[in-house]
mmCIF file of C-alpha atoms and ligand atoms in Angstrom:
data_model
loop_
_atom_site.group_PDB
_atom_site.id
_atom_site.type_symbol
_atom_site.label_atom_id
_atom_site.label_comp_id
_atom_site.label_asym_id
_atom_site.label_seq_id
_atom_site.Cartn_x
_atom_site.Cartn_y
_atom_site.Cartn_z
ATOM 1 C CA MET A 29 3.098 -6.277 -29.675
ATOM 2 C CA ALA A 30 2.011 -4.697 -26.462
ATOM 3 C CA ARG A 31 2.500 -1.386 -24.739
ATOM 4 C CA ILE A 32 3.999 -1.926 -21.313
ATOM 5 C CA VAL A 33 4.848 0.359 -18.418
ATOM 6 C CA MET A 34 7.679 -1.140 -16.357
ATOM 7 C CA LYS A 35 8.222 0.220 -12.851
ATOM 8 C CA PHE A 36 11.332 -0.451 -10.785
ATOM 9 C CA GLY A 37 11.407 0.148 -7.040
ATOM 10 C CA GLY A 38 14.292 1.349 -4.895
ATOM 11 C CA THR A 39 15.948 -2.010 -4.257
ATOM 12 C CA SER A 40 15.818 -2.773 -7.983
ATOM 13 C CA VAL A 41 17.913 0.321 -8.749
ATOM 14 C CA ALA A 42 19.981 0.294 -5.554
ATOM 15 C CA ASP A 43 23.377 0.459 -7.284
ATOM 16 C CA LEU A 44 24.931 0.616 -10.739
ATOM 17 C CA ASP A 45 24.966 -3.154 -11.179
ATOM 18 C CA ARG A 46 21.285 -3.302 -10.393
ATOM 19 C CA ILE A 47 20.618 -0.432 -12.805
ATOM 20 C CA ARG A 48 22.508 -2.313 -15.536
ATOM 21 C CA ALA A 49 20.384 -5.380 -14.787
ATOM 22 C CA VAL A 50 17.232 -3.256 -15.077
ATOM 23 C CA ALA A 51 18.450 -1.966 -18.438
ATOM 24 C CA GLY A 52 18.786 -5.615 -19.472
ATOM 25 C CA ARG A 53 15.195 -6.312 -18.474
ATOM 26 C CA VAL A 54 13.950 -3.323 -20.409
ATOM 27 C CA ALA A 55 16.041 -4.374 -23.402
ATOM 28 C CA ARG A 56 14.334 -7.760 -23.417
ATOM 29 C CA GLU A 57 10.885 -6.244 -23.719
ATOM 30 C CA VAL A 58 12.094 -3.843 -26.407
ATOM 31 C CA GLU A 59 13.661 -6.696 -28.370
ATOM 32 C CA ALA A 60 10.396 -8.633 -28.071
ATOM 33 C CA GLY A 61 8.870 -5.776 -30.055
ATOM 34 C CA HIS A 62 6.941 -4.073 -27.254
ATOM 35 C CA GLU A 63 6.518 -0.344 -26.748
ATOM 36 C CA VAL A 64 7.914 0.422 -23.321
ATOM 37 C CA ALA A 65 7.880 3.284 -20.838
ATOM 38 C CA VAL A 66 9.787 2.961 -17.578
ATOM 39 C CA VAL A 67 9.037 4.504 -14.192
ATOM 40 C CA VAL A 68 11.712 4.495 -11.505
ATOM 41 C CA SER A 69 11.988 5.117 -7.775
ATOM 42 C CA ALA A 70 14.981 6.607 -6.037
ATOM 43 C CA MET A 71 17.891 4.290 -5.206
ATOM 44 C CA ALA A 72 17.150 2.339 -2.007
ATOM 45 C CA GLY A 73 17.647 4.479 1.103
ATOM 46 C CA GLU A 74 17.995 7.761 -0.815
ATOM 47 C CA THR A 75 14.538 9.124 -0.061
ATOM 48 C CA ASN A 76 14.971 8.395 3.655
ATOM 49 C CA LYS A 77 18.251 10.285 3.583
ATOM 50 C CA LEU A 78 16.666 13.277 1.855
ATOM 51 C CA VAL A 79 13.709 13.305 4.246
ATOM 52 C CA LYS A 80 16.120 13.291 7.168
ATOM 53 C CA PHE A 81 18.027 16.270 5.769
ATOM 54 C CA CYS A 82 14.796 18.265 5.845
ATOM 55 C CA THR A 83 13.655 17.188 9.290
ATOM 56 C CA ASP A 84 17.125 17.670 10.775
ATOM 57 C CA LEU A 85 17.208 21.255 9.538
ATOM 58 C CA SER A 86 13.712 21.989 10.746
ATOM 59 C CA PRO A 87 10.993 19.688 12.043
ATOM 60 C CA LEU A 88 8.446 22.179 10.734
ATOM 61 C CA HIS A 89 9.935 22.675 7.296
ATOM 62 C CA ASP A 90 8.142 24.240 4.335
ATOM 63 C CA ALA A 91 6.366 21.373 2.517
ATOM 64 C CA ARG A 92 7.171 22.892 -0.883
ATOM 65 C CA GLU A 93 10.884 22.863 -0.145
ATOM 66 C CA TYR A 94 10.602 19.336 1.249
ATOM 67 C CA ASP A 95 9.210 18.300 -2.134
ATOM 68 C CA ALA A 96 12.001 20.140 -3.958
ATOM 69 C CA VAL A 97 14.494 18.080 -1.941
ATOM 70 C CA VAL A 98 12.925 14.607 -1.814
ATOM 71 C CA ALA A 99 11.947 14.551 -5.502
ATOM 72 C CA THR A 100 15.623 14.618 -6.462
ATOM 73 C CA GLY A 101 16.190 10.937 -5.662
ATOM 74 C CA GLU A 102 14.082 9.910 -8.639
ATOM 75 C CA GLN A 103 15.753 12.434 -10.930
ATOM 76 C CA VAL A 104 19.087 10.707 -10.351
ATOM 77 C CA THR A 105 17.785 7.257 -11.274
ATOM 78 C CA THR A 106 16.019 8.455 -14.447
ATOM 79 C CA GLY A 107 19.298 9.838 -15.760
ATOM 80 C CA LEU A 108 21.335 6.821 -14.712
ATOM 81 C CA LEU A 109 18.934 4.331 -16.259
ATOM 82 C CA ALA A 110 18.734 6.345 -19.475
ATOM 83 C CA ILE A 111 22.541 6.223 -19.669
ATOM 84 C CA ALA A 112 22.563 2.476 -18.969
ATOM 85 C CA LEU A 113 20.008 1.928 -21.732
ATOM 86 C CA GLN A 114 21.953 4.088 -24.156
ATOM 87 C CA GLN A 115 25.029 1.986 -23.325
ATOM 88 C CA ARG A 116 23.130 -0.977 -24.720
ATOM 89 C CA GLY A 117 22.349 0.939 -27.877
ATOM 90 C CA ILE A 118 18.764 1.670 -26.852
ATOM 91 C CA ASN A 119 17.245 5.067 -27.569
ATOM 92 C CA ALA A 120 16.144 6.375 -24.166
ATOM 93 C CA ARG A 121 15.620 9.680 -22.411
ATOM 94 C CA SER A 122 14.754 10.791 -18.899
ATOM 95 C CA TRP A 123 11.578 12.703 -18.036
ATOM 96 C CA GLN A 124 10.917 14.551 -14.797
ATOM 97 C CA GLY A 125 7.331 14.952 -13.626
ATOM 98 C CA TRP A 126 7.234 18.639 -14.564
ATOM 99 C CA GLN A 127 8.512 17.966 -18.077
ATOM 100 C CA ILE A 128 5.680 15.641 -19.105
ATOM 101 C CA PRO A 129 3.847 17.205 -17.203
ATOM 102 C CA ILE A 130 2.290 15.054 -14.492
ATOM 103 C CA ARG A 131 -0.157 17.526 -12.973
ATOM 104 C CA THR A 132 -1.085 17.128 -9.329
ATOM 105 C CA ASP A 133 -3.097 19.016 -6.766
ATOM 106 C CA GLY A 134 -1.333 21.307 -4.332
ATOM 107 C CA GLY A 135 -1.059 18.845 -1.456
ATOM 108 C CA HIS A 136 2.701 19.060 -1.081
ATOM 109 C CA GLY A 137 4.197 15.910 0.375
ATOM 110 C CA LYS A 138 1.049 13.902 -0.373
ATOM 111 C CA ALA A 139 -0.178 15.245 -3.686
ATOM 112 C CA ARG A 140 -2.712 13.449 -5.880
ATOM 113 C CA ILE A 141 -2.341 13.153 -9.627
ATOM 114 C CA ASP A 142 -4.950 15.143 -11.572
ATOM 115 C CA ALA A 143 -3.816 14.572 -15.150
ATOM 116 C CA ILE A 144 -0.934 13.318 -17.230
ATOM 117 C CA ASP A 145 -0.277 14.774 -20.638
ATOM 118 C CA SER A 146 0.619 11.612 -22.513
ATOM 119 C CA ALA A 147 0.622 12.761 -26.151
ATOM 120 C CA LEU A 148 4.340 13.445 -26.398
ATOM 121 C CA LEU A 149 5.307 10.265 -24.575
ATOM 122 C CA ILE A 150 3.136 8.153 -26.854
ATOM 123 C CA GLU A 151 4.637 9.809 -29.899
ATOM 124 C CA ARG A 152 8.174 9.086 -28.658
ATOM 125 C CA MET A 153 7.298 5.494 -27.814
ATOM 126 C CA ARG A 154 5.919 5.001 -31.309
ATOM 127 C CA GLN A 155 9.216 6.296 -32.671
ATOM 128 C CA GLY A 156 11.019 3.678 -30.591
ATOM 129 C CA GLN A 157 12.304 5.883 -27.807
ATOM 130 C CA ILE A 158 12.041 4.652 -24.226
ATOM 131 C CA PRO A 159 10.817 7.321 -21.807
ATOM 132 C CA VAL A 160 12.394 6.866 -18.381
ATOM 133 C CA VAL A 161 10.000 8.691 -16.066
ATOM 134 C CA ALA A 162 10.624 9.846 -12.506
ATOM 135 C CA GLY A 163 8.079 8.269 -10.174
ATOM 136 C CA PHE A 164 6.792 9.904 -6.978
ATOM 137 C CA GLN A 165 6.760 13.442 -8.383
ATOM 138 C CA GLY A 166 4.656 15.883 -10.350
ATOM 139 C CA ILE A 167 3.947 19.567 -10.660
ATOM 140 C CA GLY A 168 1.331 21.425 -8.645
ATOM 141 C CA PRO A 169 -1.035 24.278 -9.554
ATOM 142 C CA ASP A 170 1.532 26.650 -8.036
ATOM 143 C CA ASN A 171 3.982 25.477 -10.732
ATOM 144 C CA ARG A 172 6.172 23.840 -8.110
ATOM 145 C CA VAL A 173 7.447 20.305 -7.733
ATOM 146 C CA THR A 174 5.179 18.028 -5.701
ATOM 147 C CA THR A 175 5.594 14.487 -4.364
ATOM 148 C CA LEU A 176 2.917 11.863 -3.924
ATOM 149 C CA GLY A 177 3.679 10.510 -0.464
ATOM 150 C CA ARG A 178 6.004 7.664 0.485
ATOM 151 C CA GLY A 179 5.810 4.702 -1.847
ATOM 152 C CA GLY A 180 4.175 6.977 -4.425
ATOM 153 C CA SER A 181 6.064 5.753 -7.457
ATOM 154 C CA ASP A 182 3.704 2.758 -7.680
ATOM 155 C CA THR A 183 0.912 5.276 -8.130
ATOM 156 C CA SER A 184 2.952 7.156 -10.739
ATOM 157 C CA ALA A 185 3.399 3.946 -12.710
ATOM 158 C CA VAL A 186 -0.266 2.987 -12.637
ATOM 159 C CA ALA A 187 -1.325 6.531 -13.538
ATOM 160 C CA LEU A 188 1.120 6.577 -16.431
ATOM 161 C CA ALA A 189 -0.102 3.174 -17.616
ATOM 162 C CA ALA A 190 -3.655 4.519 -17.618
ATOM 163 C CA ALA A 191 -2.606 7.689 -19.426
ATOM 164 C CA VAL A 192 -0.730 5.932 -22.238
ATOM 165 C CA LYS A 193 -3.365 3.159 -22.356
ATOM 166 C CA ALA A 194 -0.790 0.473 -21.635
ATOM 167 C CA ASP A 195 -1.745 -3.176 -21.944
ATOM 168 C CA ARG A 196 0.029 -3.873 -18.675
ATOM 169 C CA CYS A 197 1.841 -2.200 -15.824
ATOM 170 C CA ASP A 198 4.645 -4.421 -14.533
ATOM 171 C CA ILE A 199 5.809 -3.461 -11.059
ATOM 172 C CA TYR A 200 9.233 -4.918 -10.358
ATOM 173 C CA THR A 201 10.070 -5.159 -6.694
ATOM 174 C CA ASP A 202 12.058 -7.261 -4.233
ATOM 175 C CA VAL A 203 9.346 -9.880 -3.789
ATOM 176 C CA ASP A 204 8.151 -12.042 -6.636
ATOM 177 C CA GLY A 205 4.449 -11.468 -6.132
ATOM 178 C CA VAL A 206 1.614 -11.331 -3.659
ATOM 179 C CA TYR A 207 1.471 -14.216 -1.214
ATOM 180 C CA THR A 208 -1.359 -15.837 0.703
ATOM 181 C CA THR A 209 0.326 -14.371 3.779
ATOM 182 C CA ASP A 210 3.714 -13.141 4.962
ATOM 183 C CA PRO A 211 6.181 -15.931 4.027
ATOM 184 C CA ARG A 212 8.404 -14.892 6.944
ATOM 185 C CA ILE A 213 5.663 -16.053 9.303
ATOM 186 C CA VAL A 214 4.328 -18.938 7.273
ATOM 187 C CA PRO A 215 7.019 -20.630 5.174
ATOM 188 C CA ARG A 216 4.282 -22.574 3.401
ATOM 189 C CA ALA A 217 2.650 -19.397 2.087
ATOM 190 C CA ARG A 218 1.930 -19.578 -1.620
ATOM 191 C CA LYS A 219 2.301 -17.011 -4.340
ATOM 192 C CA LEU A 220 -1.017 -16.059 -5.895
ATOM 193 C CA ALA A 221 -1.158 -16.119 -9.687
ATOM 194 C CA THR A 222 -4.039 -13.644 -9.662
ATOM 195 C CA ILE A 223 -5.708 -11.492 -7.054
ATOM 196 C CA ALA A 224 -8.789 -9.307 -7.432
ATOM 197 C CA TYR A 225 -8.262 -5.556 -7.067
ATOM 198 C CA GLU A 226 -10.638 -5.503 -4.114
ATOM 199 C CA GLU A 227 -8.683 -8.211 -2.334
ATOM 200 C CA MET A 228 -5.382 -6.517 -3.037
ATOM 201 C CA LEU A 229 -6.773 -3.298 -1.660
ATOM 202 C CA GLU A 230 -7.566 -5.035 1.602
ATOM 203 C CA MET A 231 -4.208 -6.797 1.659
ATOM 204 C CA ALA A 232 -2.298 -3.605 0.786
ATOM 205 C CA SER A 233 -4.031 -1.498 3.391
ATOM 206 C CA LEU A 234 -3.515 -4.238 5.960
ATOM 207 C CA GLY A 235 0.204 -4.117 5.772
ATOM 208 C CA ALA A 236 1.073 -6.485 2.945
ATOM 209 C CA LYS A 237 3.242 -3.600 1.854
ATOM 210 C CA VAL A 238 3.849 -4.695 -1.701
ATOM 211 C CA LEU A 239 2.086 -1.796 -3.402
ATOM 212 C CA GLN A 240 1.060 1.648 -2.255
ATOM 213 C CA THR A 241 -2.664 1.405 -1.491
ATOM 214 C CA ARG A 242 -3.446 4.383 -3.687
ATOM 215 C CA SER A 243 -1.920 2.679 -6.699
ATOM 216 C CA VAL A 244 -4.307 -0.254 -6.246
ATOM 217 C CA GLU A 245 -7.299 2.085 -5.941
ATOM 218 C CA LEU A 246 -6.248 3.786 -9.124
ATOM 219 C CA ALA A 247 -5.641 0.509 -10.976
ATOM 220 C CA MET A 248 -9.101 -0.662 -9.987
ATOM 221 C CA LYS A 249 -10.749 2.559 -11.107
ATOM 222 C CA ALA A 250 -8.839 2.899 -14.362
ATOM 223 C CA ARG A 251 -8.868 -0.882 -15.027
ATOM 224 C CA VAL A 252 -5.108 -1.105 -15.373
ATOM 225 C CA ARG A 253 -3.723 -4.648 -15.447
ATOM 226 C CA VAL A 254 -0.992 -4.589 -12.848
ATOM 227 C CA GLN A 255 1.543 -7.353 -12.465
ATOM 228 C CA VAL A 256 3.806 -7.551 -9.407
ATOM 229 C CA LEU A 257 7.053 -9.373 -10.039
ATOM 230 C CA SER A 258 10.619 -9.627 -8.820
ATOM 231 C CA SER A 259 13.504 -7.877 -10.491
ATOM 232 C CA PHE A 260 15.864 -10.225 -8.699
ATOM 233 C CA GLU A 261 14.654 -13.480 -10.109
ATOM 234 C CA ASP A 262 14.909 -14.128 -13.755
ATOM 235 C CA ARG A 263 12.605 -16.677 -15.231
ATOM 236 C CA PRO A 264 12.753 -16.388 -18.961
ATOM 237 C CA GLY A 265 10.138 -18.457 -20.657
ATOM 238 C CA SER A 266 7.372 -18.007 -18.124
ATOM 239 C CA ASP A 267 5.069 -15.257 -19.385
ATOM 240 C CA LEU A 268 3.436 -14.223 -16.142
ATOM 241 C CA PRO A 269 5.853 -15.105 -13.388
ATOM 242 C CA GLY A 270 4.383 -12.682 -10.855
ATOM 243 C CA THR A 271 0.942 -11.942 -9.454
ATOM 244 C CA LEU A 272 -1.592 -10.316 -11.737
ATOM 245 C CA LEU A 273 -4.201 -7.930 -10.328
ATOM 246 C CA VAL A 274 -7.441 -8.476 -12.172
ATOM 247 C CA ASP A 275 -11.102 -7.704 -12.101
ATOM 248 C CA GLU A 276 -13.213 -9.943 -9.894
ATOM 249 C CA ASP A 277 -15.111 -11.189 -12.964
ATOM 250 C CA GLU A 278 -11.937 -12.559 -14.467
ATOM 251 C CA ILE A 279 -11.465 -14.987 -11.595
ATOM 252 C CA VAL A 280 -13.489 -18.081 -12.315
ATOM 253 C CA GLU A 281 -12.952 -20.179 -9.197
ATOM 254 C CA LYS A 282 -13.230 -17.543 -6.523
ATOM 255 C CA PRO A 283 -11.403 -18.744 -3.422
ATOM 256 C CA VAL A 284 -13.377 -18.219 -0.232
ATOM 257 C CA VAL A 285 -10.257 -16.864 1.418
ATOM 258 C CA SER A 286 -7.332 -15.679 -0.688
ATOM 259 C CA GLY A 287 -5.061 -14.440 2.028
ATOM 260 C CA ILE A 288 -4.392 -13.715 5.680
ATOM 261 C CA ALA A 289 -3.132 -10.249 6.505
ATOM 262 C CA TYR A 290 -1.976 -8.781 9.779
ATOM 263 C CA SER A 291 -1.156 -5.363 11.054
ATOM 264 C CA ARG A 292 0.649 -4.207 14.154
ATOM 265 C CA ASP A 293 0.006 -0.583 13.323
ATOM 266 C CA GLU A 294 -3.019 -0.107 15.542
ATOM 267 C CA ALA A 295 -3.695 0.517 19.207
ATOM 268 C CA LYS A 296 -6.846 -0.213 21.166
ATOM 269 C CA ILE A 297 -8.732 2.327 23.229
ATOM 270 C CA THR A 298 -11.596 1.557 25.573
ATOM 271 C CA VAL A 299 -13.768 4.307 26.966
ATOM 272 C CA ARG A 300 -15.582 2.895 29.990
ATOM 273 C CA ARG A 301 -18.717 3.934 31.744
ATOM 274 C CA VAL A 302 -20.080 6.202 29.057
ATOM 275 C CA PRO A 303 -23.674 7.282 29.640
ATOM 276 C CA ASP A 304 -25.773 5.272 27.159
ATOM 277 C CA ARG A 305 -27.811 7.945 25.442
ATOM 278 C CA PRO A 306 -28.243 9.214 21.892
ATOM 279 C CA GLY A 307 -25.294 11.223 20.653
ATOM 280 C CA ILE A 308 -22.668 9.615 22.817
ATOM 281 C CA ALA A 309 -20.807 7.883 19.961
ATOM 282 C CA ALA A 310 -21.004 11.113 18.003
ATOM 283 C CA SER A 311 -19.369 12.984 20.850
ATOM 284 C CA VAL A 312 -16.541 10.478 21.378
ATOM 285 C CA PHE A 313 -15.723 10.125 17.699
ATOM 286 C CA GLY A 314 -16.405 13.787 16.995
ATOM 287 C CA VAL A 315 -13.391 14.629 19.135
ATOM 288 C CA LEU A 316 -11.252 12.320 16.997
ATOM 289 C CA ALA A 317 -12.676 13.385 13.653
ATOM 290 C CA ALA A 318 -12.016 17.020 14.479
ATOM 291 C CA SER A 319 -8.342 16.117 14.850
ATOM 292 C CA ASN A 320 -8.182 13.955 11.733
ATOM 293 C CA VAL A 321 -7.698 10.671 13.578
ATOM 294 C CA ASN A 322 -8.600 7.616 11.529
ATOM 295 C CA VAL A 323 -10.680 5.218 13.578
ATOM 296 C CA ASP A 324 -10.760 1.645 12.321
ATOM 297 C CA MET A 325 -12.575 -1.065 14.318
ATOM 298 C CA ILE A 326 -15.370 -0.077 16.698
ATOM 299 C CA VAL A 327 -17.492 -2.002 19.178
ATOM 300 C CA GLN A 328 -20.003 -0.789 21.693
ATOM 301 C CA ASN A 329 -21.372 -2.997 24.420
ATOM 302 C CA VAL A 330 -24.975 -3.225 25.547
ATOM 303 C CA SER A 331 -25.466 -1.004 28.519
ATOM 304 C CA GLU A 332 -25.769 -1.972 32.108
ATOM 305 C CA ASP A 333 -27.376 0.470 34.530
ATOM 306 C CA GLY A 334 -27.410 3.134 31.821
ATOM 307 C CA ASP A 335 -23.656 2.973 31.210
ATOM 308 C CA THR A 336 -21.819 1.408 28.283
ATOM 309 C CA ASP A 337 -18.283 0.795 26.996
ATOM 310 C CA ILE A 338 -16.934 1.768 23.598
ATOM 311 C CA THR A 339 -13.793 0.103 22.255
ATOM 312 C CA PHE A 340 -12.057 1.141 19.053
ATOM 313 C CA THR A 341 -8.706 1.149 17.313
ATOM 314 C CA ILE A 342 -6.603 4.014 15.975
ATOM 315 C CA PRO A 343 -3.148 4.211 14.350
ATOM 316 C CA ARG A 344 -0.629 3.201 17.010
ATOM 317 C CA LEU A 345 1.611 6.158 16.249
ATOM 318 C CA GLU A 346 -1.172 8.498 17.302
ATOM 319 C CA LEU A 347 -1.933 6.864 20.625
ATOM 320 C CA ARG A 348 -0.374 9.547 22.803
ATOM 321 C CA ARG A 349 -2.085 12.361 20.961
ATOM 322 C CA VAL A 350 -5.467 10.617 21.018
ATOM 323 C CA ARG A 351 -5.162 9.845 24.717
ATOM 324 C CA GLN A 352 -4.585 13.504 25.377
ATOM 325 C CA LEU A 353 -7.534 14.530 23.200
ATOM 326 C CA LEU A 354 -9.890 12.193 25.038
ATOM 327 C CA GLU A 355 -8.592 13.167 28.471
ATOM 328 C CA ASP A 356 -9.163 16.812 27.647
ATOM 329 C CA ALA A 357 -12.719 15.977 26.586
ATOM 330 C CA GLN A 358 -13.570 13.785 29.589
ATOM 331 C CA GLY A 359 -15.854 16.370 31.150
ATOM 332 C CA ARG A 360 -17.708 17.003 27.925
ATOM 333 C CA ILE A 361 -18.168 13.323 27.035
ATOM 334 C CA GLY A 362 -18.742 12.281 30.619
ATOM 335 C CA TYR A 363 -17.022 8.903 30.661
ATOM 336 C CA GLY A 364 -15.636 7.120 33.726
ATOM 337 C CA LEU A 365 -12.367 5.556 32.668
ATOM 338 C CA LEU A 366 -9.992 5.506 29.704
ATOM 339 C CA LEU A 367 -7.959 2.371 28.945
ATOM 340 C CA THR A 368 -5.352 2.101 26.203
ATOM 341 C CA ASP A 369 -3.460 -0.885 24.833
ATOM 342 C CA PRO A 370 -0.863 -0.605 22.085
ATOM 343 C CA GLU A 371 -0.004 -4.298 22.221
ATOM 344 C CA VAL A 372 -2.618 -5.557 19.817
ATOM 345 C CA ALA A 373 -2.573 -6.974 16.322
ATOM 346 C CA LYS A 374 -5.296 -7.005 13.739
ATOM 347 C CA ILE A 375 -5.566 -10.272 11.857
ATOM 348 C CA SER A 376 -7.750 -10.396 8.767
ATOM 349 C CA VAL A 377 -8.931 -13.024 6.362
ATOM 350 C CA VAL A 378 -9.660 -11.664 2.907
ATOM 351 C CA GLY A 379 -11.488 -13.223 -0.014
ATOM 352 C CA ILE A 380 -14.036 -12.267 -2.653
ATOM 353 C CA GLY A 381 -15.543 -15.759 -2.410
ATOM 354 C CA MET A 382 -16.774 -14.912 1.092
ATOM 355 C CA THR A 383 -19.794 -13.111 -0.271
ATOM 356 C CA SER A 384 -21.269 -16.394 -1.476
ATOM 357 C CA HIS A 385 -20.237 -18.744 1.329
ATOM 358 C CA SER A 386 -21.452 -19.223 4.856
ATOM 359 C CA GLY A 387 -19.492 -20.343 7.890
ATOM 360 C CA VAL A 388 -16.396 -18.372 6.949
ATOM 361 C CA ALA A 389 -16.314 -16.453 10.208
ATOM 362 C CA GLN A 390 -16.967 -19.578 12.242
ATOM 363 C CA THR A 391 -13.869 -21.251 10.759
ATOM 364 C CA MET A 392 -11.862 -18.257 11.938
ATOM 365 C CA PHE A 393 -13.292 -18.180 15.446
ATOM 366 C CA LYS A 394 -12.864 -21.920 15.871
ATOM 367 C CA ALA A 395 -9.248 -21.929 14.672
ATOM 368 C CA LEU A 396 -8.399 -19.153 17.132
ATOM 369 C CA ALA A 397 -10.310 -20.792 19.975
ATOM 370 C CA GLU A 398 -8.416 -24.049 19.467
ATOM 371 C CA ARG A 399 -5.190 -22.147 20.126
ATOM 372 C CA SER A 400 -6.741 -20.335 23.102
ATOM 373 C CA ILE A 401 -6.359 -16.995 21.368
ATOM 374 C CA ASN A 402 -8.795 -14.480 22.766
ATOM 375 C CA ILE A 403 -10.625 -12.241 20.308
ATOM 376 C CA GLN A 404 -10.933 -8.677 21.585
ATOM 377 C CA VAL A 405 -12.793 -6.958 18.753
ATOM 378 C CA ILE A 406 -14.378 -8.216 15.534
ATOM 379 C CA SER A 407 -15.228 -6.303 12.408
ATOM 380 C CA THR A 408 -16.374 -7.430 9.010
ATOM 381 C CA SER A 409 -16.853 -6.118 5.514
ATOM 382 C CA GLU A 410 -18.107 -7.870 2.406
ATOM 383 C CA ILE A 411 -14.801 -9.530 1.630
ATOM 384 C CA LYS A 412 -12.961 -9.367 4.950
ATOM 385 C CA ILE A 413 -13.233 -10.490 8.556
ATOM 386 C CA SER A 414 -10.856 -8.885 11.025
ATOM 387 C CA VAL A 415 -10.181 -9.647 14.649
ATOM 388 C CA LEU A 416 -8.082 -7.878 17.208
ATOM 389 C CA VAL A 417 -5.863 -10.116 19.364
ATOM 390 C CA ALA A 418 -2.968 -9.631 21.777
ATOM 391 C CA GLU A 419 0.136 -8.819 19.749
ATOM 392 C CA ASP A 420 2.082 -11.781 21.161
ATOM 393 C CA TYR A 421 -0.273 -14.128 19.338
ATOM 394 C CA THR A 422 0.201 -12.575 15.893
ATOM 395 C CA GLU A 423 2.309 -15.351 14.381
ATOM 396 C CA LEU A 424 0.323 -18.145 15.983
ATOM 397 C CA ALA A 425 -2.960 -16.685 14.773
ATOM 398 C CA VAL A 426 -1.739 -16.123 11.223
ATOM 399 C CA ARG A 427 -0.381 -19.673 11.006
ATOM 400 C CA ALA A 428 -3.541 -21.206 12.445
ATOM 401 C CA LEU A 429 -5.755 -19.343 9.990
ATOM 402 C CA HIS A 430 -3.543 -20.089 7.019
ATOM 403 C CA THR A 431 -3.975 -23.774 7.786
ATOM 404 C CA ALA A 432 -7.664 -23.535 8.667
ATOM 405 C CA TYR A 433 -8.555 -22.051 5.286
ATOM 406 C CA GLY A 434 -6.497 -24.617 3.399
ATOM 407 C CA LEU A 435 -3.937 -22.132 2.142
ATOM 408 C CA ASP A 436 -0.797 -24.043 3.116
ATOM 409 C CA GLY A 437 1.266 -24.964 0.088
HETATM 410 N N1 LIG B 522 11.255 7.070 -3.409
HETATM 411 C C1 LIG B 522 9.970 7.264 -2.823
HETATM 412 C C2 LIG B 522 9.917 6.628 -1.440
HETATM 413 O O1 LIG B 522 10.884 6.037 -0.997
HETATM 414 C C3 LIG B 522 8.863 6.775 -3.677
HETATM 415 C C4 LIG B 522 8.858 5.289 -3.914
HETATM 416 O O2 LIG B 522 9.878 4.627 -3.769
HETATM 417 O O3 LIG B 522 7.815 4.769 -4.272
HETATM 418 O O4 LIG B 522 8.927 6.731 -0.782
HETATM 419 MG MG1 LIG B 523 7.533 0.792 -2.943
#
């Protein structure tokens, strides 16, 4: 017997038929003798609708009222699923974040979970009752409803799994696991049976939008075994049909490269003819830091005649704002020219095996060179190499790298 937290995303509870199917899934685990708690998202599209209500009324709405509105999507699904479970003769009840309570900080709209009082839930689970918990929401220090940011119900599920000391947190979604890359680009992408937390973190933050990045951070910290699997495909008989997130040490044969990720969410900025003297990077990036802009890749060229160039990437959605910030600071920084390019893509190869292999970067550069794809910026970390290329080459680059690292299925 195990204790399992099952989480169902928006598409898995999109209508009443889907909710009945979810109840069937839960019933199977209950009948297998497991203790189960369920976390649900809002029905697909509901949260977007609720967000739009708020922004249509006022673009600068009160964040506390926004939370009061957008948290309701999850409340609906907890009740509906509890009813569907009861229909099957299963003892179930709904729990809102404030009822448990799931305590968060006061960051309305993007709150972080501080603590979950799990005693009552554990007691109910022991008695055979299934708690159906609203994801995405909690209660803040001001005693008001908070939400955790878009996609936050993954984080709710992992946090709940940690709090009730679950053996596993199964995240049911509309894909059946984590793939070596986006199967829409590379039809020969393979599903990974396991992936290390660290790798998943890189993949998640790079736009393999299977799990909210924060949920992976939390799983890694709290050592929660997370499994990603599809609620649409039913494969009775196979015990671990999805992808399991595990500790690096649990992976025996560490692949050099586990996956290829890409992101079209960044834009490139080049500041040209910056005087090459101490403090210049601090002054350029100080302007951005002061306005909470996240800078990702950075390169600075060697100087020529006392001038240098600095190229970096920022979130594409912030390009206009950042351009303005840098233009306003031109006099202070003392640069010659500002160039911006939103048509870039970041392509990354990720793998924990990289730390113990050489030549990994060279394979990447060679594969791209053979397709005449120009690399604009390079950055590396222990388990990742990223390059910036022209956006038009995204698919070609991803395919070439998938083949070059032997990932094709
Ligand atoms: N319903 C929320 C959203 O759409 C939370 C979630 O689905 O994870 O962002
Ligand atoms: Mg989600």
